[in-house]
Amino acid sequence: MEAAGLEWLLGPMQQLVSWGAAGAMVFGGVVPYVPQYRDIRRTQNAEGFSTYVCLVLLVANILRILFWFGRRFESPLLWQSIIMIITMLLMLKLCTEVRVSNDLNIKRRSFSDFDLNYFWHWSKFTDYVQCVLTFTGVTGYITYLWLDSSLFVETLGFLAVFTEAMLGVPQLYRNYQNRSTEGMSVKMVLMWTSGDTFKTVYFILNKAPLQFSICGLLQVFVDMAILLQVYLYSSYPQKPTSHTTHPASTKAL
């Protein structure tokens, strides 16, 4: 009788834990960007945040959604990608508005200029949307043509998670260039680290495709490297090295 009662109690508990883990996977990825978004909005300064982080996550999650059509994986991971794409577009919108309002004399650049020197340095949010839609359309069409090829599908899955694993690299490089982490939300990076650790464990326990687990571990490593920068640059302040910058790079990265 006791065993039956315990089983009756454990069943709903396991279901609740499962739902909680799924919810954390769907929304946990966007939580780290809340403090960064609030900091940018409050200070009206987006120089400490690299918008290439948005580019990396947009590419990674679009590719992951396309990978889902070739090899089904758990729904929470699919919904996570959709939520993340929306979040990154919101971050881009805010950063673009702040950058343009702070530098009214900057020459306007658009996606339709097709100038690689100013790629991802555009003056309007709509240009970023056009770029994302173009990338989605091209990669979607290629995926449709090669969907029956298991090699293509597995390669697509690897590119999706590997791109996401490189998420912190733009921020890592920006910190290195500036010899400082000023303007970057440390809370965001701490949340990256905890979220990526949870995500990697989730991948392993739920036997997600191998690409997910390997690249999840790589992502945690990059997060730890950024946290090391926070410690080093705060404990041992360094003078920024002089390096040639793009005319728009200071405010556009």
GROMACS .gro file of C-alpha atoms in nm:
model
  253
    1MET     CA    1   0.000   0.000   0.000
    2GLU     CA    2   0.285   0.236   0.092
    3ALA     CA    3   0.465   0.155  -0.235
    4ALA     CA    4   0.152   0.235  -0.433
    5GLY     CA    5   0.108   0.563  -0.247
    6LEU     CA    6   0.472   0.658  -0.301
    7GLU     CA    7   0.445   0.580  -0.670
    8TRP     CA    8   0.131   0.793  -0.691
    9LEU     CA    9   0.326   1.082  -0.537
   10LEU     CA   10   0.646   1.040  -0.738
   11GLY     CA   11   0.463   1.030  -1.073
   12PRO     CA   12   0.330   1.389  -1.055
   13MET     CA   13   0.657   1.509  -0.900
   14GLN     CA   14   0.859   1.371  -1.190
   15GLN     CA   15   0.614   1.530  -1.433
   16LEU     CA   16   0.650   1.869  -1.261
   17VAL     CA   17   1.029   1.844  -1.269
   18SER     CA   18   1.012   1.755  -1.638
   19TRP     CA   19   0.788   2.053  -1.712
   20GLY     CA   20   1.013   2.281  -1.507
   21ALA     CA   21   1.324   2.165  -1.696
   22ALA     CA   22   1.147   2.215  -2.029
   23GLY     CA   23   1.035   2.564  -1.926
   24ALA     CA   24   1.388   2.650  -1.817
   25MET     CA   25   1.518   2.536  -2.155
   26VAL     CA   26   1.265   2.746  -2.346
   27PHE     CA   27   1.302   3.071  -2.152
   28GLY     CA   28   1.630   3.028  -1.965
   29GLY     CA   29   1.838   3.122  -2.268
   30VAL     CA   30   1.690   3.472  -2.294
   31VAL     CA   31   1.710   3.560  -1.924
   32PRO     CA   32   2.080   3.665  -1.938
   33TYR     CA   33   1.994   3.941  -2.184
   34VAL     CA   34   1.742   4.107  -1.953
   35PRO     CA   35   2.005   4.288  -1.737
   36GLN     CA   36   2.205   4.384  -2.048
   37TYR     CA   37   1.891   4.520  -2.217
   38ARG     CA   38   1.802   4.719  -1.905
   39ASP     CA   39   2.156   4.856  -1.872
   40ILE     CA   40   2.159   4.977  -2.233
   41ARG     CA   41   1.815   5.129  -2.199
   42ARG     CA   42   1.907   5.300  -1.872
   43THR     CA   43   2.246   5.438  -1.980
   44GLN     CA   44   2.158   5.492  -2.347
   45ASN     CA   45   2.498   5.345  -2.426
   46ALA     CA   46   2.541   5.022  -2.623
   47GLU     CA   47   2.918   5.036  -2.675
   48GLY     CA   48   2.995   4.765  -2.420
   49PHE     CA   49   2.773   4.508  -2.590
   50SER     CA   50   2.876   4.341  -2.915
   51THR     CA   51   2.586   4.312  -3.156
   52TYR     CA   52   2.777   4.028  -3.320
   53VAL     CA   53   2.645   3.824  -3.028
   54CYS     CA   54   2.300   3.881  -3.180
   55LEU     CA   55   2.431   3.780  -3.523
   56VAL     CA   56   2.577   3.455  -3.388
   57LEU     CA   57   2.257   3.362  -3.206
   58LEU     CA   58   2.032   3.450  -3.497
   59VAL     CA   59   2.235   3.233  -3.737
   60ALA     CA   60   2.263   2.947  -3.486
   61ASN     CA   61   1.893   2.934  -3.403
   62ILE     CA   62   1.776   2.968  -3.763
   63LEU     CA   63   2.001   2.675  -3.856
   64ARG     CA   64   1.875   2.477  -3.557
   65ILE     CA   65   1.514   2.525  -3.666
   66LEU     CA   66   1.605   2.406  -4.017
   67PHE     CA   67   1.787   2.107  -3.862
   68TRP     CA   68   1.462   2.015  -3.684
   69PHE     CA   69   1.294   1.955  -4.022
   70GLY     CA   70   1.560   1.697  -4.106
   71ARG     CA   71   1.596   1.538  -3.765
   72ARG     CA   72   1.329   1.590  -3.503
   73PHE     CA   73   1.450   1.676  -3.154
   74GLU     CA   74   1.266   1.778  -2.838
   75SER     CA   75   1.006   2.052  -2.873
   76PRO     CA   76   1.150   2.270  -2.590
   77LEU     CA   77   1.471   2.310  -2.793
   78LEU     CA   78   1.268   2.418  -3.095
   79TRP     CA   79   1.069   2.671  -2.894
   80GLN     CA   80   1.390   2.794  -2.735
   81SER     CA   81   1.521   2.884  -3.081
   82ILE     CA   82   1.203   3.074  -3.170
   83ILE     CA   83   1.207   3.273  -2.844
   84MET     CA   84   1.579   3.346  -2.883
   85ILE     CA   85   1.535   3.484  -3.236
   86ILE     CA   86   1.265   3.724  -3.113
   87THR     CA   87   1.487   3.830  -2.821
   88MET     CA   88   1.789   3.898  -3.040
   89LEU     CA   89   1.580   4.110  -3.275
   90LEU     CA   90   1.464   4.317  -2.977
   91MET     CA   91   1.826   4.360  -2.863
   92LEU     CA   92   1.928   4.470  -3.213
   93LYS     CA   93   1.642   4.718  -3.229
   94LEU     CA   94   1.744   4.881  -2.901
   95CYS     CA   95   2.119   4.889  -2.984
   96THR     CA   96   2.055   5.040  -3.327
   97GLU     CA   97   1.826   5.310  -3.190
   98VAL     CA   98   2.072   5.401  -2.914
   99ARG     CA   99   2.373   5.404  -3.147
  100VAL     CA  100   2.204   5.625  -3.406
  101SER     CA  101   2.066   5.868  -3.145
  102ASN     CA  102   2.412   5.905  -2.988
  103ASP     CA  103   2.589   5.977  -3.317
  104LEU     CA  104   2.372   6.186  -3.543
  105ASN     CA  105   2.662   6.271  -3.774
  106ILE     CA  106   2.739   5.911  -3.870
  107LYS     CA  107   2.685   5.831  -4.236
  108ARG     CA  108   2.376   5.620  -4.291
  109ARG     CA  109   2.443   5.267  -4.413
  110SER     CA  110   2.189   5.011  -4.531
  111PHE     CA  111   2.175   4.643  -4.614
  112SER     CA  112   2.087   4.724  -4.975
  113ASP     CA  113   2.427   4.896  -5.019
  114PHE     CA  114   2.585   4.547  -5.022
  115ASP     CA  115   2.902   4.697  -4.879
  116LEU     CA  116   3.088   4.422  -4.692
  117ASN     CA  117   3.296   4.684  -4.512
  118TYR     CA  118   2.983   4.789  -4.329
  119PHE     CA  119   2.823   4.448  -4.284
  120TRP     CA  120   2.620   4.444  -3.959
  121HIS     CA  121   2.693   4.815  -3.913
  122TRP     CA  122   2.366   4.945  -4.057
  123SER     CA  123   2.172   5.250  -3.944
  124LYS     CA  124   1.819   5.109  -3.934
  125PHE     CA  125   1.672   4.807  -3.761
  126THR     CA  126   1.481   4.717  -4.079
  127ASP     CA  127   1.814   4.651  -4.252
  128TYR     CA  128   1.896   4.382  -3.998
  129VAL     CA  129   1.552   4.230  -4.047
  130GLN     CA  130   1.608   4.222  -4.424
  131CYS     CA  131   1.941   4.046  -4.373
  132VAL     CA  132   1.788   3.787  -4.139
  133LEU     CA  133   1.500   3.720  -4.380
  134THR     CA  134   1.741   3.685  -4.673
  135PHE     CA  135   1.959   3.439  -4.481
  136THR     CA  136   1.653   3.241  -4.371
  137GLY     CA  137   1.517   3.225  -4.726
  138VAL     CA  138   1.846   3.112  -4.883
  139THR     CA  139   1.932   2.853  -4.619
  140GLY     CA  140   1.571   2.734  -4.608
  141TYR     CA  141   1.568   2.674  -4.984
  142ILE     CA  142   1.902   2.488  -4.971
  143THR     CA  143   1.773   2.275  -4.683
  144TYR     CA  144   1.458   2.193  -4.879
  145LEU     CA  145   1.668   2.071  -5.172
  146TRP     CA  146   1.901   1.857  -4.957
  147LEU     CA  147   1.663   1.744  -4.684
  148ASP     CA  148   1.690   1.379  -4.792
  149SER     CA  149   2.067   1.376  -4.743
  150SER     CA  150   2.157   1.255  -4.393
  151LEU     CA  151   2.509   1.397  -4.433
  152PHE     CA  152   2.371   1.742  -4.510
  153VAL     CA  153   2.125   1.727  -4.218
  154GLU     CA  154   2.393   1.620  -3.969
  155THR     CA  155   2.629   1.888  -4.098
  156LEU     CA  156   2.351   2.145  -4.061
  157GLY     CA  157   2.297   2.035  -3.702
  158PHE     CA  158   2.666   2.063  -3.627
  159LEU     CA  159   2.688   2.411  -3.782
  160ALA     CA  160   2.387   2.521  -3.574
  161VAL     CA  161   2.528   2.418  -3.237
  162PHE     CA  162   2.888   2.506  -3.322
  163THR     CA  163   2.783   2.858  -3.422
  164GLU     CA  164   2.597   2.891  -3.094
  165ALA     CA  165   2.903   2.760  -2.909
  166MET     CA  166   3.095   3.055  -3.053
  167LEU     CA  167   2.841   3.293  -2.897
  168GLY     CA  168   3.079   3.443  -2.644
  169VAL     CA  169   3.372   3.483  -2.884
  170PRO     CA  170   3.270   3.832  -3.016
  171GLN     CA  171   3.236   3.955  -2.658
  172LEU     CA  172   3.562   3.783  -2.561
  173TYR     CA  173   3.743   3.955  -2.849
  174ARG     CA  174   3.583   4.292  -2.778
  175ASN     CA  175   3.696   4.274  -2.416
  176TYR     CA  176   4.045   4.183  -2.533
  177GLN     CA  177   4.057   4.480  -2.772
  178ASN     CA  178   3.937   4.720  -2.503
  179ARG     CA  179   4.150   4.557  -2.231
  180SER     CA  180   3.837   4.607  -2.022
  181THR     CA  181   3.494   4.458  -1.958
  182GLU     CA  182   3.337   4.798  -1.886
  183GLY     CA  183   2.990   4.827  -2.036
  184MET     CA  184   2.942   4.450  -2.043
  185SER     CA  185   2.689   4.310  -1.798
  186VAL     CA  186   2.869   4.063  -1.569
  187LYS     CA  187   2.526   3.937  -1.463
  188MET     CA  188   2.465   3.845  -1.826
  189VAL     CA  189   2.785   3.638  -1.844
  190LEU     CA  190   2.714   3.468  -1.511
  191MET     CA  191   2.370   3.375  -1.642
  192TRP     CA  192   2.531   3.255  -1.966
  193THR     CA  193   2.756   3.024  -1.766
  194SER     CA  194   2.484   2.882  -1.543
  195GLY     CA  195   2.242   2.849  -1.835
  196ASP     CA  196   2.495   2.682  -2.064
  197THR     CA  197   2.593   2.441  -1.787
  198PHE     CA  198   2.230   2.349  -1.727
  199LYS     CA  199   2.168   2.320  -2.100
  200THR     CA  200   2.468   2.089  -2.152
  201VAL     CA  201   2.357   1.862  -1.867
  202TYR     CA  202   2.006   1.863  -2.016
  203PHE     CA  203   2.146   1.758  -2.355
  204ILE     CA  204   2.343   1.471  -2.201
  205LEU     CA  205   2.062   1.341  -1.978
  206ASN     CA  206   1.802   1.360  -2.256
  207LYS     CA  207   2.036   1.199  -2.511
  208ALA     CA  208   2.014   1.491  -2.753
  209PRO     CA  209   2.217   1.464  -3.075
  210LEU     CA  210   2.589   1.437  -2.994
  211GLN     CA  211   2.663   1.771  -3.161
  212PHE     CA  212   2.454   1.945  -2.894
  213SER     CA  213   2.652   1.803  -2.600
  214ILE     CA  214   2.999   1.864  -2.748
  215CYS     CA  215   2.928   2.222  -2.845
  216GLY     CA  216   2.752   2.286  -2.513
  217LEU     CA  217   3.078   2.200  -2.332
  218LEU     CA  218   3.268   2.434  -2.565
  219GLN     CA  219   3.022   2.712  -2.488
  220VAL     CA  220   3.076   2.670  -2.113
  221PHE     CA  221   3.454   2.696  -2.173
  222VAL     CA  222   3.413   3.028  -2.358
  223ASP     CA  223   3.189   3.162  -2.079
  224MET     CA  224   3.457   3.076  -1.822
  225ALA     CA  225   3.718   3.257  -2.034
  226ILE     CA  226   3.506   3.576  -2.029
  227LEU     CA  227   3.465   3.550  -1.651
  228LEU     CA  228   3.844   3.517  -1.628
  229GLN     CA  229   3.872   3.842  -1.826
  230VAL     CA  230   3.640   4.011  -1.575
  231TYR     CA  231   3.873   3.908  -1.292
  232LEU     CA  232   4.196   3.996  -1.472
  233TYR     CA  233   4.089   4.335  -1.608
  234SER     CA  234   3.935   4.441  -1.275
  235SER     CA  235   4.228   4.319  -1.064
  236TYR     CA  236   4.501   4.424  -1.307
  237PRO     CA  237   4.374   4.721  -1.514
  238GLN     CA  238   4.547   4.749  -1.848
  239LYS     CA  239   4.584   5.035  -2.091
  240PRO     CA  240   4.391   4.962  -2.415
  241THR     CA  241   4.620   4.871  -2.704
  242SER     CA  242   4.612   5.096  -3.006
  243HIS     CA  243   4.462   4.918  -3.303
  244THR     CA  244   4.310   5.025  -3.630
  245THR     CA  245   3.936   5.035  -3.607
  246HIS     CA  246   3.665   5.061  -3.864
  247PRO     CA  247   3.514   5.410  -3.884
  248ALA     CA  248   3.184   5.272  -3.759
  249SER     CA  249   3.310   4.981  -3.555
  250THR     CA  250   3.336   5.161  -3.222
  251LYS     CA  251   2.964   5.206  -3.199
  252ALA     CA  252   2.845   4.928  -3.425
  253LEU     CA  253   3.004   4.620  -3.276
   0.00000   0.00000   0.00000
